[in-house]
Amino acid sequence: MTNPARPPRLRRGATAFALAALVGSGLAIPLASPASATTAAAETAAVPVVPAASLVSTGTAWKYLDTNVDPAAGNADRNAWTAPGYDDSAWPTAASGFGVKKNELAAVGPYMPATKLAHYIDGDSKNTVPTYFFRTTIELEAGVASEVDAVSASIIHDDAARVFVNGQKVAGFLDARVDDASPTNLQYAGESKGDPVVSDFTVDPALLQDGTNTIAVAVYQDRETSSDAYFDMTKLQLSPKTDEGGGTDPVVAAPTRVILTPTETPATSQSFSWLAGDETHKSGAVEIGLAAGGDTRVVDARAVGAVNGNAKEHFSATVTDLAPATAYRYRVGTEGSMSEWYRFTTETPGATDFQFVYYGDAQIGLDTTWPAVVEQAEAKAPRSIGSVHAGDLINTGSNDTEWLNWFKGMERSATSTNVMAAPGNHEYSGDKTLASWKAHFEYPLNQPSTETIGELAGRAQGDSDVARQYAAYFEHWADFAAETVYYTDYQGVRFITLNATRDTTFLKPANLPGCTGAECPSTKVQALWTEYQAAWLDFVLKESPSKWNVVTFHQPVYSTSSGRDEAVLREYWVPVFEENNIDLVLMGHDHTYGRGYKNDDTTETRGMTVGPVYAVSNSGAKHYDLETEAKNVWTNNGATQVIRGERVTTYQVIDVTANQLTYRSYVAEKVNGSKSFKLTDTAAERPVYAAFEVPAVGEVFDEFTVTKYDTGEKWVTEPGIETPAGPALQLGEASVAQGGELQVSGSGFAPGSKIALELHSEPVALASVEVGEDRAFSTTVTIPANTPTDTEHELVAVLPNGKTVSTPLTVTAAETGGENPGGENPGGENPGGENPGGENPGGQKPGETGTTPSDSTTGTGGKGSGSIATTGGASFVPLGIATLALLAAGGGLLLWRRRAAAAETADHTIG
């Protein structure tokens, strides 16, 4: 979010101040004559004034063309008809609004047109006029254009529309299907929205000029059989520049649209965004302190721009140096116009029991359905740390009223918990650069870059035309993806957001190097944008420190509604989801409900899978039909829907514990014709579904559990399906003597994994074992003879990923014999005088132990290593000393016998 500073302007107040300074310095200034005073007064009176009234409104006269003729036919520039010098004298003139309904002058939704448009080509109702063209002008007096600070406008259109000012395109609505490479302007485009759509937009004041300014609009029918069309421009209003040096006091008005968004380090930092209470508020700050009371500190915010024709400034700030697991109070705004006090709590590292909410598209019904949905979700999720939103928060990105209503619905939860949203295609409607999105939200700047997309970055290396194009795209996308592709880790969950919209308009760099041939990235922009994020996603998942990984985006990889299929997303993203076994894939866009799995992730147990869960939901009042089973995108692409629903509005609450995610979808609203279907049989070539009644509002619509143990094993189970038990250790005895042997068994471990067994508190290696196919092992270990008996111990299994499973173990003192067989060394004396008192026999340092490998036994389902490390070497010391003593005694006896024999021989010789 950046807000380029405006260049300073010398205002009249500043000029007067400079003149006064000159007089005060004693510089001689001639007094004005009466004639010159009159001239100066006239010049003052002639200061240009920016018109306060709207320059265009309903009833404005427009030139229009509805004859199925391309106004730029024969011109290399297809937009030539939008330029000020274009000759439209032959076009008819009439007052807005313009419209037609089944070739009649009749109401189009709630709007009654004043002027009828031609509807059919040659009277054929199945061959409608594809595009209508409109032109009008506004006049600005000399000097006015340079005094304009902002231009806001509104149009009503059915279906798609594009707006131009003085030959430059300034807005487009539902126009993604318009083919800019086509040689003709006569195209069907857009998508049917039922009634005409109201769209707001802004115009760069720099496009205006003194004198005549031309406004041009193209309106597109969405299909050949479209039943109606409509156009009106209800507002085009100019806002004057304010006197930056003036002393006008800011209006007292509290800020609105206050929202919390996460940072990369939510335990110690927090981001805030809001909309100024009044357009005179040019600075802002966050005041924050402990919720328990005490001192506060103030952190300055930065202005991030005014958007959507609303002159009020947006602000964002990130506060750092917070304490983990701590409740804070805060308020935002400017001096004299602060918000109320709100509260939030920083992340509690290591905490496991919490909730988060997943919303599908809000989009329609923002002032009715949406607030009710959020209120119900908040009631069901009192322990929520935040919410994820799968795009299309609003219907038109440039419509400020829709943003106002979305924030009203989120007012309570957005000010106390983090909002993690993904942009949808409707966020781009009228706002191709997502200016409104980036003004409202502040997200971590950890989007893809050449450092995080792996081998893909290599395509941008070199001096070829292909490499230079790749480099240009990657550089542009690294900036554009900011705050739309990001992640944050929160209490063991990595929340990842992707941008699934692939509009080539915003994906194209401003200065794209030339390149020809099939290898050029410009020939495959949509696929490359998807692959670019896939490479980053793979990096982010493989580097994830969190146990759980959840990804949210808009267009689904497995579509649920009729006529939709996102093959490009599925090609690049599903393999990454599957390879990294991501936990939840949460999507929107289709205004239906669906949830399921990839068929490769099934098990022998019906109702149990082992891979990612794919879900599509709808949280607004807009509804589409489900695709037929014969055309089911899931079934036709190796996946299975467990449940499907239409004309039902839901929200989802996910409960997180140490080893489980429990997902529950609740009915928030259902309309006439609501339907749902559940999977009943997968044995046949195609899945079989049975219809069931959509539950009442507030009841559970869908439910499943994801269980993941520290071993890495994971199961997704339907209600009523028993989940395999997690890892556990069993000991043959709860206590063992120093130097004694102990039977150790394990169950619930990953088959084939290598487990290291250790004795803690101070880690001592005991054994290594391999887990059998039955997820179990059994072995025998020897406890070191010098293990302290006055310390609490644990038998610990160290998993391949470094995590551990443990169970308590008591170590008792080794038994010692009190008898002295053979009567030798009575009273424990030390014959020979060495080592009196038995201290440190053998000269070993106190506390030293030796290690001797011992064999382990093969247990149920698992086997022990032949090189088990045991630490009982100290128990062999007495035996070693005894052996040495025996050897010494034997040597002495042998020497005595030799001496005796020699003496005997001498005696015989003498004799």
Short mmCIF file of C-alpha atoms in Angstrom, two decimals, residues 319-720:
data_model
loop_
_atom_site.label_atom_id
_atom_site.label_comp_id
_atom_site.label_asym_id
_atom_site.label_seq_id
_atom_site.Cartn_x
_atom_site.Cartn_y
_atom_site.Cartn_z
CA VAL A 319 2.10 -2.45 15.77
CA THR A 320 5.12 -4.50 16.87
CA ASP A 321 6.78 -5.45 20.17
CA LEU A 322 3.60 -6.93 21.62
CA ALA A 323 3.59 -9.74 24.18
CA PRO A 324 2.31 -13.22 23.21
CA ALA A 325 -0.96 -14.48 24.66
CA THR A 326 -1.87 -11.01 25.88
CA ALA A 327 -5.14 -9.08 25.71
CA TYR A 328 -4.87 -5.52 24.40
CA ARG A 329 -7.25 -2.60 24.00
CA TYR A 330 -6.93 -0.20 21.10
CA ARG A 331 -8.60 2.57 19.18
CA VAL A 332 -7.82 4.19 15.84
CA GLY A 333 -8.34 7.53 14.16
CA THR A 334 -7.02 11.05 14.47
CA GLU A 335 -6.90 13.48 17.37
CA GLY A 336 -10.43 14.45 18.32
CA SER A 337 -11.95 11.75 16.12
CA MET A 338 -11.01 8.37 17.54
CA SER A 339 -12.97 5.14 17.33
CA GLU A 340 -14.37 3.42 20.37
CA TRP A 341 -12.04 1.11 22.31
CA TYR A 342 -11.79 -2.42 20.91
CA ARG A 343 -10.00 -5.51 22.23
CA PHE A 344 -7.98 -8.36 20.76
CA THR A 345 -5.57 -11.02 22.04
CA THR A 346 -2.23 -11.89 20.48
CA GLU A 347 -1.44 -15.43 19.43
CA THR A 348 -0.71 -17.94 22.17
CA PRO A 349 2.17 -20.05 20.80
CA GLY A 350 1.60 -23.73 21.41
CA ALA A 351 -2.11 -23.35 22.15
CA THR A 352 -4.21 -25.98 20.41
CA ASP A 353 -7.87 -25.58 21.35
CA PHE A 354 -9.50 -22.82 19.29
CA GLN A 355 -11.82 -22.18 16.34
CA PHE A 356 -11.87 -20.34 13.04
CA VAL A 357 -14.68 -19.59 10.59
CA TYR A 358 -14.76 -20.21 6.83
CA TYR A 359 -17.07 -18.10 4.65
CA GLY A 360 -17.89 -18.53 0.99
CA ASP A 361 -19.01 -15.63 -1.23
CA ALA A 362 -20.93 -12.87 0.56
CA GLN A 363 -21.41 -10.77 -2.63
CA ILE A 364 -25.21 -10.42 -2.83
CA GLY A 365 -27.49 -9.55 0.08
CA LEU A 366 -24.75 -7.60 1.83
CA ASP A 367 -27.25 -5.50 3.77
CA THR A 368 -29.62 -8.40 4.59
CA THR A 369 -28.30 -11.96 4.35
CA TRP A 370 -24.64 -11.24 5.13
CA PRO A 371 -25.08 -9.64 8.58
CA ALA A 372 -27.34 -12.51 9.63
CA VAL A 373 -24.80 -15.10 8.46
CA VAL A 374 -21.96 -13.47 10.41
CA GLU A 375 -24.09 -13.11 13.54
CA GLN A 376 -24.93 -16.82 13.47
CA ALA A 377 -21.30 -17.79 12.89
CA GLU A 378 -20.10 -15.66 15.79
CA ALA A 379 -22.59 -17.37 18.08
CA LYS A 380 -21.39 -20.83 17.00
CA ALA A 381 -17.69 -19.93 17.28
CA PRO A 382 -17.11 -18.10 20.58
CA ARG A 383 -13.45 -19.26 20.64
CA SER A 384 -12.70 -18.08 17.11
CA ILE A 385 -9.30 -16.53 16.41
CA GLY A 386 -10.47 -15.23 13.03
CA SER A 387 -12.11 -15.98 9.71
CA VAL A 388 -11.08 -17.00 6.19
CA HIS A 389 -13.03 -15.66 3.20
CA ALA A 390 -12.99 -17.39 -0.19
CA GLY A 391 -13.39 -14.26 -2.33
CA ASP A 392 -16.22 -12.19 -3.81
CA LEU A 393 -16.76 -10.33 -0.58
CA ILE A 394 -18.68 -7.80 -2.69
CA ASN A 395 -20.27 -7.78 -6.14
CA THR A 396 -18.41 -4.82 -7.65
CA GLY A 397 -14.95 -3.88 -6.45
CA SER A 398 -15.47 -0.21 -7.23
CA ASN A 399 -18.84 0.05 -5.45
CA ASP A 400 -18.17 1.79 -2.14
CA THR A 401 -21.66 1.12 -0.81
CA GLU A 402 -21.09 -2.61 -1.09
CA TRP A 403 -17.84 -2.35 0.86
CA LEU A 404 -19.67 -0.30 3.48
CA ASN A 405 -22.26 -3.05 3.88
CA TRP A 406 -19.70 -5.86 3.98
CA PHE A 407 -17.86 -4.12 6.81
CA LYS A 408 -21.10 -3.47 8.69
CA GLY A 409 -21.73 -7.21 8.70
CA MET A 410 -18.19 -7.89 9.97
CA GLU A 411 -18.09 -4.94 12.37
CA ARG A 412 -17.81 -6.94 15.59
CA SER A 413 -15.63 -9.88 14.53
CA ALA A 414 -13.28 -7.82 12.32
CA THR A 415 -12.36 -5.51 15.20
CA SER A 416 -11.51 -8.35 17.60
CA THR A 417 -10.20 -11.23 15.47
CA ASN A 418 -8.10 -11.49 12.33
CA VAL A 419 -9.63 -11.51 8.86
CA MET A 420 -7.83 -13.59 6.22
CA ALA A 421 -9.46 -12.94 2.85
CA ALA A 422 -8.75 -14.03 -0.72
CA PRO A 423 -9.76 -11.86 -3.69
CA GLY A 424 -12.37 -13.16 -6.12
CA ASN A 425 -13.17 -12.12 -9.66
CA HIS A 426 -15.73 -9.58 -8.43
CA GLU A 427 -13.09 -7.69 -6.47
CA TYR A 428 -11.64 -6.88 -9.91
CA SER A 429 -14.96 -5.58 -11.23
CA GLY A 430 -14.35 -1.90 -11.93
CA ASP A 431 -11.00 -2.13 -10.12
CA LYS A 432 -8.49 -4.06 -12.23
CA THR A 433 -5.55 -3.13 -10.02
CA LEU A 434 -7.37 -4.03 -6.78
CA ALA A 435 -6.88 -0.51 -5.42
CA SER A 436 -9.92 -0.89 -3.17
CA TRP A 437 -8.77 -4.28 -1.87
CA LYS A 438 -5.34 -2.96 -0.98
CA ALA A 439 -6.82 0.12 0.67
CA HIS A 440 -9.09 -1.93 2.93
CA PHE A 441 -6.67 -4.72 3.91
CA GLU A 442 -3.09 -4.95 5.18
CA TYR A 443 -1.56 -8.41 4.69
CA PRO A 444 1.95 -9.89 5.08
CA LEU A 445 4.27 -9.10 2.19
CA ASN A 446 5.47 -12.68 1.75
CA GLN A 447 4.05 -13.11 -1.76
CA PRO A 448 5.92 -15.08 -4.44
CA SER A 449 9.27 -13.85 -5.72
CA THR A 450 12.09 -15.39 -7.72
CA GLU A 451 13.58 -16.50 -4.39
CA THR A 452 10.52 -18.58 -3.48
CA ILE A 453 9.36 -20.15 -6.77
CA GLY A 454 12.10 -22.73 -7.07
CA GLU A 455 13.22 -23.92 -10.49
CA LEU A 456 10.63 -21.76 -12.22
CA ALA A 457 12.84 -18.74 -11.53
CA GLY A 458 15.43 -20.20 -13.92
CA ARG A 459 13.22 -19.34 -16.88
CA ALA A 460 13.92 -15.65 -16.27
CA GLN A 461 17.68 -16.07 -16.51
CA GLY A 462 19.55 -15.24 -19.70
CA ASP A 463 19.47 -12.68 -22.51
CA SER A 464 16.96 -14.29 -24.85
CA ASP A 465 13.63 -12.66 -25.67
CA VAL A 466 11.89 -15.50 -23.85
CA ALA A 467 13.97 -15.02 -20.69
CA ARG A 468 13.46 -11.24 -20.74
CA GLN A 469 9.69 -11.71 -20.96
CA TYR A 470 9.72 -14.16 -18.07
CA ALA A 471 11.77 -11.70 -16.03
CA ALA A 472 9.29 -8.89 -16.79
CA TYR A 473 6.28 -11.01 -15.79
CA PHE A 474 7.89 -12.29 -12.58
CA GLU A 475 8.96 -8.79 -11.55
CA HIS A 476 5.46 -7.42 -12.19
CA TRP A 477 3.75 -10.28 -10.39
CA ALA A 478 6.00 -10.06 -7.36
CA ASP A 479 4.56 -6.57 -6.87
CA PHE A 480 1.00 -7.24 -7.98
CA ALA A 481 0.58 -10.38 -5.85
CA ALA A 482 1.27 -8.36 -2.70
CA GLU A 483 -1.57 -8.75 -0.17
CA THR A 484 -3.45 -11.16 -2.46
CA VAL A 485 -1.05 -14.13 -2.16
CA TYR A 486 0.27 -14.51 1.39
CA TYR A 487 0.43 -16.71 4.48
CA THR A 488 0.48 -16.46 8.25
CA ASP A 489 1.07 -19.06 10.98
CA TYR A 490 -1.32 -18.99 13.92
CA GLN A 491 -1.19 -21.49 16.78
CA GLY A 492 -0.13 -24.47 14.72
CA VAL A 493 -2.12 -23.60 11.57
CA ARG A 494 -0.53 -22.15 8.46
CA PHE A 495 -3.24 -20.11 6.70
CA ILE A 496 -2.37 -19.66 3.01
CA THR A 497 -4.19 -17.43 0.54
CA LEU A 498 -3.97 -17.68 -3.26
CA ASN A 499 -5.24 -15.44 -6.07
CA ALA A 500 -7.13 -17.64 -8.54
CA THR A 501 -8.36 -14.86 -10.86
CA ARG A 502 -6.51 -14.84 -14.18
CA ASP A 503 -7.47 -11.60 -15.96
CA THR A 504 -4.73 -10.90 -18.51
CA THR A 505 -5.35 -7.15 -18.19
CA PHE A 506 -3.81 -6.85 -14.74
CA LEU A 507 -1.30 -9.65 -15.33
CA LYS A 508 0.46 -7.84 -18.18
CA PRO A 509 3.47 -5.68 -17.24
CA ALA A 510 3.42 -2.07 -18.37
CA ASN A 511 6.59 -2.44 -20.48
CA LEU A 512 6.59 -6.02 -21.73
CA PRO A 513 9.62 -6.90 -23.89
CA GLY A 514 8.84 -8.25 -27.33
CA CYS A 515 8.86 -11.99 -27.99
CA THR A 516 7.54 -14.22 -30.76
CA GLY A 517 6.93 -17.94 -30.75
CA ALA A 518 5.14 -20.57 -28.72
CA GLU A 519 7.79 -20.51 -25.99
CA CYS A 520 7.05 -16.88 -25.10
CA PRO A 521 5.28 -16.51 -21.73
CA SER A 522 2.90 -13.98 -23.32
CA THR A 523 1.25 -16.91 -25.11
CA LYS A 524 0.30 -18.65 -21.86
CA VAL A 525 -0.23 -15.93 -19.26
CA GLN A 526 -3.16 -17.52 -17.42
CA ALA A 527 -1.39 -20.86 -17.07
CA LEU A 528 1.88 -19.19 -16.07
CA TRP A 529 0.22 -17.08 -13.35
CA THR A 530 -1.24 -20.29 -11.93
CA GLU A 531 2.06 -22.17 -12.20
CA TYR A 532 3.87 -19.23 -10.58
CA GLN A 533 1.69 -19.50 -7.50
CA ALA A 534 1.94 -23.31 -7.52
CA ALA A 535 5.74 -23.11 -7.28
CA TRP A 536 5.47 -20.67 -4.37
CA LEU A 537 2.81 -22.80 -2.69
CA ASP A 538 5.03 -25.87 -2.85
CA PHE A 539 7.84 -23.88 -1.21
CA VAL A 540 5.53 -22.51 1.49
CA LEU A 541 4.11 -25.95 2.32
CA LYS A 542 7.47 -27.71 2.43
CA GLU A 543 8.83 -24.98 4.71
CA SER A 544 5.74 -24.88 6.93
CA PRO A 545 6.47 -25.24 10.65
CA SER A 546 2.79 -25.71 11.42
CA LYS A 547 1.06 -29.02 11.98
CA TRP A 548 -2.01 -27.96 10.01
CA ASN A 549 -2.04 -26.30 6.59
CA VAL A 550 -5.15 -24.61 5.18
CA VAL A 551 -5.41 -22.86 1.81
CA THR A 552 -8.16 -20.47 0.70
CA PHE A 553 -8.91 -19.08 -2.76
CA HIS A 554 -11.89 -18.24 -4.95
CA GLN A 555 -12.44 -20.28 -8.13
CA PRO A 556 -12.59 -23.98 -7.19
CA VAL A 557 -10.31 -26.67 -8.60
CA TYR A 558 -13.39 -28.92 -8.62
CA SER A 559 -16.40 -26.87 -9.70
CA THR A 560 -19.82 -27.62 -8.26
CA SER A 561 -22.23 -25.42 -10.22
CA SER A 562 -23.54 -25.90 -13.71
CA GLY A 563 -21.33 -24.98 -16.65
CA ARG A 564 -18.13 -24.25 -14.72
CA ASP A 565 -14.74 -25.94 -14.86
CA GLU A 566 -11.37 -24.49 -13.77
CA ALA A 567 -9.06 -26.92 -15.57
CA VAL A 568 -5.99 -24.66 -15.37
CA LEU A 569 -6.19 -24.39 -11.59
CA ARG A 570 -6.70 -28.11 -11.27
CA GLU A 571 -3.69 -28.88 -13.49
CA TYR A 572 -1.19 -26.86 -11.47
CA TRP A 573 -2.55 -26.71 -7.93
CA VAL A 574 -4.04 -30.12 -7.18
CA PRO A 575 -0.69 -31.96 -7.57
CA VAL A 576 0.84 -29.57 -5.01
CA PHE A 577 -2.07 -30.07 -2.61
CA GLU A 578 -1.77 -33.84 -2.94
CA GLU A 579 2.02 -34.11 -2.77
CA ASN A 580 2.14 -32.03 0.41
CA ASN A 581 -1.06 -33.59 1.79
CA ILE A 582 -2.53 -30.22 2.69
CA ASP A 583 -5.40 -30.48 5.15
CA LEU A 584 -8.18 -28.16 3.94
CA VAL A 585 -8.74 -26.55 0.52
CA LEU A 586 -11.45 -23.91 1.01
CA MET A 587 -13.08 -22.29 -2.05
CA GLY A 588 -16.06 -20.25 -3.25
CA HIS A 589 -17.30 -18.78 -6.57
CA ASP A 590 -19.93 -21.38 -7.49
CA HIS A 591 -22.78 -20.28 -5.16
CA THR A 592 -23.50 -23.91 -4.30
CA TYR A 593 -22.09 -26.29 -1.70
CA GLY A 594 -19.80 -29.24 -2.32
CA ARG A 595 -17.23 -31.22 -0.35
CA GLY A 596 -15.15 -34.24 -1.22
CA TYR A 597 -11.82 -35.86 -1.96
CA LYS A 598 -9.54 -37.09 -4.72
CA ASN A 599 -10.10 -40.78 -5.45
CA ASP A 600 -6.41 -41.61 -4.96
CA ASP A 601 -6.88 -40.82 -1.25
CA THR A 602 -9.47 -43.49 -0.45
CA THR A 603 -8.91 -46.37 1.99
CA GLU A 604 -10.45 -49.81 2.42
CA THR A 605 -12.74 -48.31 5.04
CA ARG A 606 -15.75 -46.56 3.56
CA GLY A 607 -16.07 -43.06 4.97
CA MET A 608 -12.33 -42.75 5.57
CA THR A 609 -9.78 -41.01 3.33
CA VAL A 610 -6.20 -39.89 3.88
CA GLY A 611 -5.63 -36.79 1.73
CA PRO A 612 -6.76 -33.17 1.37
CA VAL A 613 -10.40 -32.18 1.79
CA TYR A 614 -11.82 -29.93 -0.94
CA ALA A 615 -14.79 -27.71 -0.02
CA VAL A 616 -16.87 -25.10 -1.88
CA SER A 617 -19.38 -22.95 0.00
CA ASN A 618 -21.68 -19.96 -0.39
CA SER A 619 -22.33 -17.41 2.37
CA GLY A 620 -24.50 -14.89 0.50
CA ALA A 621 -27.92 -14.61 -1.13
CA LYS A 622 -26.82 -15.47 -4.67
CA HIS A 623 -27.51 -19.06 -5.78
CA TYR A 624 -26.66 -21.20 -8.81
CA ASP A 625 -27.77 -24.68 -9.85
CA LEU A 626 -25.66 -27.76 -9.24
CA GLU A 627 -24.10 -29.43 -12.24
CA THR A 628 -25.80 -32.65 -13.30
CA GLU A 629 -24.09 -35.85 -12.20
CA ALA A 630 -23.42 -36.74 -15.84
CA LYS A 631 -21.33 -33.56 -16.19
CA ASN A 632 -20.03 -33.53 -12.61
CA VAL A 633 -16.53 -32.03 -12.78
CA TRP A 634 -15.48 -33.97 -9.68
CA THR A 635 -16.51 -37.35 -11.04
CA ASN A 636 -15.08 -36.65 -14.47
CA ASN A 637 -11.68 -35.68 -13.03
CA GLY A 638 -10.90 -38.42 -10.54
CA ALA A 639 -12.60 -36.93 -7.48
CA THR A 640 -15.75 -37.63 -5.49
CA GLN A 641 -18.24 -35.33 -3.83
CA VAL A 642 -19.44 -36.58 -0.47
CA ILE A 643 -22.20 -33.99 -0.24
CA ARG A 644 -23.75 -31.48 -2.67
CA GLY A 645 -26.25 -28.69 -2.09
CA GLU A 646 -27.95 -25.82 -3.91
CA ARG A 647 -29.97 -22.79 -2.82
CA VAL A 648 -28.52 -23.02 0.64
CA THR A 649 -26.39 -20.42 2.43
CA THR A 650 -23.86 -21.73 4.91
CA TYR A 651 -20.97 -20.81 7.17
CA GLN A 652 -18.38 -23.23 8.48
CA VAL A 653 -16.82 -23.48 11.95
CA ILE A 654 -13.57 -25.45 12.29
CA ASP A 655 -12.54 -26.59 15.76
CA VAL A 656 -8.79 -27.15 16.21
CA THR A 657 -7.31 -29.41 18.87
CA ALA A 658 -3.89 -31.03 19.26
CA ASN A 659 -4.63 -33.89 16.87
CA GLN A 660 -7.90 -33.01 15.15
CA LEU A 661 -9.70 -30.52 12.95
CA THR A 662 -13.46 -30.86 13.26
CA TYR A 663 -15.30 -29.16 10.39
CA ARG A 664 -18.99 -28.33 10.68
CA SER A 665 -21.03 -26.50 8.06
CA TYR A 666 -24.22 -24.85 9.35
CA VAL A 667 -27.31 -23.75 7.46
CA ALA A 668 -27.62 -19.95 7.70
CA GLU A 669 -30.40 -19.48 5.14
CA LYS A 670 -32.25 -21.61 2.62
CA VAL A 671 -34.57 -20.48 -0.13
CA ASN A 672 -37.32 -22.13 -2.15
CA GLY A 673 -35.99 -25.04 -4.12
CA SER A 674 -33.12 -25.82 -1.76
CA LYS A 675 -31.74 -29.32 -2.33
CA SER A 676 -28.97 -31.52 -1.04
CA PHE A 677 -27.54 -34.91 -1.91
CA LYS A 678 -25.29 -37.32 -0.03
CA LEU A 679 -22.98 -40.00 -1.37
CA THR A 680 -24.40 -43.49 -0.81
CA ASP A 681 -22.34 -45.79 -3.02
CA THR A 682 -18.97 -45.65 -4.76
CA ALA A 683 -18.80 -49.24 -5.98
CA ALA A 684 -20.22 -48.46 -9.41
CA GLU A 685 -18.47 -46.63 -12.25
CA ARG A 686 -20.05 -43.37 -11.13
CA PRO A 687 -20.97 -42.43 -7.54
CA VAL A 688 -24.55 -42.77 -6.39
CA TYR A 689 -26.27 -39.99 -4.42
CA ALA A 690 -29.46 -39.88 -2.41
CA ALA A 691 -31.48 -36.70 -1.87
CA PHE A 692 -32.03 -35.50 1.68
CA GLU A 693 -33.88 -32.55 3.10
CA VAL A 694 -31.79 -29.48 3.82
CA PRO A 695 -31.71 -29.09 7.62
CA ALA A 696 -33.33 -26.13 9.37
CA VAL A 697 -31.47 -22.87 9.83
CA GLY A 698 -28.87 -23.25 12.57
CA GLU A 699 -28.47 -26.99 12.14
CA VAL A 700 -25.43 -28.88 10.87
CA PHE A 701 -25.41 -29.34 7.09
CA ASP A 702 -22.09 -31.16 6.73
CA GLU A 703 -19.49 -32.55 9.13
CA PHE A 704 -16.21 -34.46 9.09
CA THR A 705 -13.04 -34.80 11.16
CA VAL A 706 -9.39 -34.65 10.14
CA THR A 707 -7.13 -36.55 12.55
CA LYS A 708 -3.37 -36.11 12.29
CA TYR A 709 -0.86 -37.53 14.72
CA ASP A 710 2.70 -36.44 15.34
CA THR A 711 3.78 -39.48 13.33
CA GLY A 712 2.48 -37.70 10.23
CA GLU A 713 -0.34 -40.18 9.64
CA LYS A 714 -3.68 -38.58 8.79
CA TRP A 715 -7.26 -39.73 8.38
CA VAL A 716 -10.41 -37.91 7.26
CA THR A 717 -13.49 -39.56 8.71
CA GLU A 718 -17.21 -39.13 8.29
CA PRO A 719 -19.40 -39.06 11.41
CA GLY A 720 -19.63 -42.50 13.01
#
